[in-house]
Each structure stands twice: as C-alpha cells, then as structure tokens.
Coordinates of C-alpha atoms in Angstrom, one line a residue:
X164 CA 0.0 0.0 0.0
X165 CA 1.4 3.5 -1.2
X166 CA 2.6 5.6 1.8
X167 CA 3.4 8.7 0.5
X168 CA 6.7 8.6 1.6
X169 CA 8.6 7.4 -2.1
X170 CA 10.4 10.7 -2.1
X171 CA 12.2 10.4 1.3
X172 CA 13.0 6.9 0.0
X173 CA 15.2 8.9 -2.4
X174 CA 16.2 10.9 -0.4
X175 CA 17.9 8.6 1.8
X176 CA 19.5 7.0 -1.1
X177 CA 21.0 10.2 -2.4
X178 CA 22.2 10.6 1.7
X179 CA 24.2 6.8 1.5
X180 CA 25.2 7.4 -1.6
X181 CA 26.8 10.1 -0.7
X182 CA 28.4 8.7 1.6
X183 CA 29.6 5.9 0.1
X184 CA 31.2 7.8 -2.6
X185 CA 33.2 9.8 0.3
X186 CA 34.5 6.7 1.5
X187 CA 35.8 5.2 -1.7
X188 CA 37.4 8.8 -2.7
X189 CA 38.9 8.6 0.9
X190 CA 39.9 5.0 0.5
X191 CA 41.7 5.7 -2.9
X192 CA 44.2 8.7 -1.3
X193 CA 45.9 5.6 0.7
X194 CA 48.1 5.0 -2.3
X195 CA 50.9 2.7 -0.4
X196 CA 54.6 3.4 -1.5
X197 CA 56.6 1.4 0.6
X198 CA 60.0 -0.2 -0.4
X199 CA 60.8 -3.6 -2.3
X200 CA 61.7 -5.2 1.1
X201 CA 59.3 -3.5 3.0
X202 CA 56.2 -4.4 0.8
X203 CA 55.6 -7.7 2.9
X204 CA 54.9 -5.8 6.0
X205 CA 51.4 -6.1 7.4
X206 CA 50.3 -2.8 7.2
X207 CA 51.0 -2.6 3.7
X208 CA 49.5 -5.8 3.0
X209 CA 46.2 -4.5 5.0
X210 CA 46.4 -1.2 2.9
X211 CA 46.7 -3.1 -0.5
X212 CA 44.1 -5.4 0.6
X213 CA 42.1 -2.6 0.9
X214 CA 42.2 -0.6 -2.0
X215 CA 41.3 -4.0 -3.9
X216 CA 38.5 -4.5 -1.7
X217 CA 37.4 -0.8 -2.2
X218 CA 37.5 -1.3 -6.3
X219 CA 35.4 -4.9 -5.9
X220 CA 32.9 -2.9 -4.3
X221 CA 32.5 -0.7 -7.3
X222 CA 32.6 -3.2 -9.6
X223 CA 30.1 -5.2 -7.9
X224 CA 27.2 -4.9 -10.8
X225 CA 24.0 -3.0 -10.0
X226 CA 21.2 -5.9 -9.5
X227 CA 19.5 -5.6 -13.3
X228 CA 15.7 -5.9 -11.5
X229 CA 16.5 -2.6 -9.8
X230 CA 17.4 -0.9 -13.2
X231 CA 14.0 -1.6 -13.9
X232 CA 11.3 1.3 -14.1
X233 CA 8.7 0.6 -11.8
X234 CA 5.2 -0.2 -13.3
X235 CA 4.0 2.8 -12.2
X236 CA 2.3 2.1 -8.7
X237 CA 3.3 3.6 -6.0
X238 CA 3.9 0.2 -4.0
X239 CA 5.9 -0.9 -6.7
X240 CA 8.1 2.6 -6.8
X241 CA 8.4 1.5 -2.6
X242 CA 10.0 -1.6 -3.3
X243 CA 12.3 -0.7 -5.9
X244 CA 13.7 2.5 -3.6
X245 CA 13.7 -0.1 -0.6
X246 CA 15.5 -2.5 -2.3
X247 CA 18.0 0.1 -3.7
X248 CA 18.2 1.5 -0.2
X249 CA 19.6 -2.3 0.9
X250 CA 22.1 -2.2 -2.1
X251 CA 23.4 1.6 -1.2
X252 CA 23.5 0.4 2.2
X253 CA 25.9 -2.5 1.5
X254 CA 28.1 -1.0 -0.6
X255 CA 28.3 2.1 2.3
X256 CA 29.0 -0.5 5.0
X257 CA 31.5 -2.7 3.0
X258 CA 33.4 0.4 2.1
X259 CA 33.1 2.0 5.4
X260 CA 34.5 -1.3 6.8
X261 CA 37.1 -1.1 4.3
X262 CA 37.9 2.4 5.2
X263 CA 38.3 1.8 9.4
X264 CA 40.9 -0.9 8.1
X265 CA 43.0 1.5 6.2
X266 CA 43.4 3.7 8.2
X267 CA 44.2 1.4 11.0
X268 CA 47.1 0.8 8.4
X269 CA 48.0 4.3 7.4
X270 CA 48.7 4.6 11.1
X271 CA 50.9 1.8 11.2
X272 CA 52.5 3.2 8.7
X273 CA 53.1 6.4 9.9
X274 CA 54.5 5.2 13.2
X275 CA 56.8 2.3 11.6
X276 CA 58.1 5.4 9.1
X277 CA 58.3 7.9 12.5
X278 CA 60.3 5.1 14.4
X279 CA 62.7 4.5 11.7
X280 CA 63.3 7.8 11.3
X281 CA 63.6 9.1 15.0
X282 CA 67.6 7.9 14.8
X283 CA 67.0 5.8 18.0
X284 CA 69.4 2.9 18.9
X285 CA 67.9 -0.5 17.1
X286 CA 66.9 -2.0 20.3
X287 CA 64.3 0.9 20.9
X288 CA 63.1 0.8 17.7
X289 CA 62.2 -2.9 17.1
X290 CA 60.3 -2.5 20.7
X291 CA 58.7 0.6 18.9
X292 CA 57.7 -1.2 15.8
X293 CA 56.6 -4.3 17.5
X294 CA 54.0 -1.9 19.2
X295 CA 53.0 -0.3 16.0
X296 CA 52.3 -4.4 14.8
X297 CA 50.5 -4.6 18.2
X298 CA 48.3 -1.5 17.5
X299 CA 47.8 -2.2 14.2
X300 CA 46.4 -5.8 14.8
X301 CA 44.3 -4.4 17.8
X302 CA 42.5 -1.6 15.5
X303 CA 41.7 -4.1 12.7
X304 CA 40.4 -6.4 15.6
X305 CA 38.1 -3.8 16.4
X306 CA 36.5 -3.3 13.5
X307 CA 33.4 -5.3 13.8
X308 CA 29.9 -5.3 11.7
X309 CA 28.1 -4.3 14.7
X310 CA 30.6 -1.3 15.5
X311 CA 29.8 -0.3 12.1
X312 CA 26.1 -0.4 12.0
X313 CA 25.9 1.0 15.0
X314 CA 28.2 4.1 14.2
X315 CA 26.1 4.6 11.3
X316 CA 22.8 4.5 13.2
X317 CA 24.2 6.8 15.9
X318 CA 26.0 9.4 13.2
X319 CA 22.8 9.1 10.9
X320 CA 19.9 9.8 13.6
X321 CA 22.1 12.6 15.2
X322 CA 22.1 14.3 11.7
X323 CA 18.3 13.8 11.5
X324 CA 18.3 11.3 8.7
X325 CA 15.5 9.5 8.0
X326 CA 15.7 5.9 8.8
X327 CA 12.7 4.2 8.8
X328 CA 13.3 1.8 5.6
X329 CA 16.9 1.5 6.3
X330 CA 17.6 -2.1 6.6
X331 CA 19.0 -3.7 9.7
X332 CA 22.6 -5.5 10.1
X333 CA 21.5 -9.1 9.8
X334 CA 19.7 -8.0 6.1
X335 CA 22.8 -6.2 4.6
X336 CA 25.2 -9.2 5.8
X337 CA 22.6 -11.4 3.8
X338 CA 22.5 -9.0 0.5
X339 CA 26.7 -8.9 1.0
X340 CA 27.0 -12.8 0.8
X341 CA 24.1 -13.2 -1.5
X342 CA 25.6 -10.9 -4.4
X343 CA 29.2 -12.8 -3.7
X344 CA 27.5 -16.2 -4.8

C-alpha cells in the first residue's frame, strides 16, 4: 500500500550514496609506496588489501531488476527504492568497513616510518615497531559489523536522517553474501 513517503526513500538514497562515494574517494588517497623489502609488511598488505577490496565494491554490478522502471504504482516505486536502499546500504557498509581498516594501516605506517626515522638505537626501535604491529592488529580487531552499524545509526539519527526503511545488520550481511554467490 502506497505511503506517500517514495520521495524520502530517495532521499535517503542520495544521503548513503553520498556517503559511500566519500569513503571510496577517501579509501583511494591511501596509495601505499613502501619499499621492495618492505612491501611484505602487514600494514602494507592491509592497505593493499584494501584498495582491492574498495574497487570490488564498485565493480560489484547494480542488480538488473532494480534498473527496472517501476510499473507505475506507488507500491511498486516502494519496493524498488527499498531494495536500492539495501544495495546503497551495503556497498556504504562494506566500504566503510574497508575504510576503518585502512586507516588502522595508514597509522601503522606512519609510526613504523616515524620510528625509523627518530635515529634511536635498534633495540628501541624494534620495541617501537613491535607496538605499532601490536596496534595495528588491535585496530583491525576492532573493527566489527556491529561497530559499524551502529556508528552509522548513531551518526545518521544525530544528523536527522531518515531511517525508517533503512535495513537492519542481519539483512545487509545477507545482501553482501548473496551478491558474492
């Protein structure tokens, strides 16, 4: 049954959208440069991870039925926009997820390069870069599904989005592993 409310369905995508093209531009400035023989490190596997991860996302296709005009009803105008809300909504939280992880690594990589560059004796630095390995591992640990959808609730309530046809956590982890079968 129509609603009325098609046009803040819109809306909303236009708002995730947004900012899920923010976090891919952000994502794609973490351009890694490290040596030959520091290129195995794990930061700089997480960051390279990353910025393939970030360019799956985009390539993941469009689902075709959602390219589809609606008939012209209102309900069916709903369920297109709150099935294209899902989609936006994955690919925001994938690439959010993906952005939390790379900068966890820039991080890393800023210490290791501050470290190495401080002119402290070696024995004071491999304690210093065993940290930044410690830190690094305990940021990516903490980047959890929950944290995410959560953070996005919290920051999208605060800024007086509408929410009511955003989906919840369990339905975007479903839509993520159904459109990598």
């Amino acid at each position: 049954m129509a609603d009325g409310l098609n046009e803040a369905r819109a809306f909303r995508i236009t708002e995730i959208m947004t900012e899920f093209q923010s976090l891919q531009y952000r994502i794609a400035e973490y351009a890694p440069n490290p040596s030959p023989e520091e290129s195995l490190e794990e930061g700089y596997e997480v960051l390279r991870q990353c910025r393939a991860e970030a360019r799956a996302v985009l390539v993941i296709p469009y689902p075709a039925e959602l390219s589809q005009v609606p008939s012209g009803s209102d309900d069916a105008e709903k369920r297109q926009l709150q099935r294209i809300i899902l989609d936006a909504s994955a690919r925001r939280f994938q690439s959010k997820k993906i952005y939390l992880r790379a900068v966890a690594a820039v991080r890393w990589s800023n210490a290791r390069n501050t470290t190495l560059q401080s002119g402290k004796p070696l024995q004071q630095q491999t304690v210093l870069l065993q940290q930044a390995n410690t830190n690094l591992r305990t940021e990516l640990a903490a980047v959890t599904d929950a944290r995410i959808y959560n953070d996005f609730r919290q920051t999208d309530s605060q800024a007086g989005y509408w929410l009511q046809d955003d989906p919840s956590l369990t339905t975007i982890l479903n839509w993520i592993r159904s459109q990598a079968a």
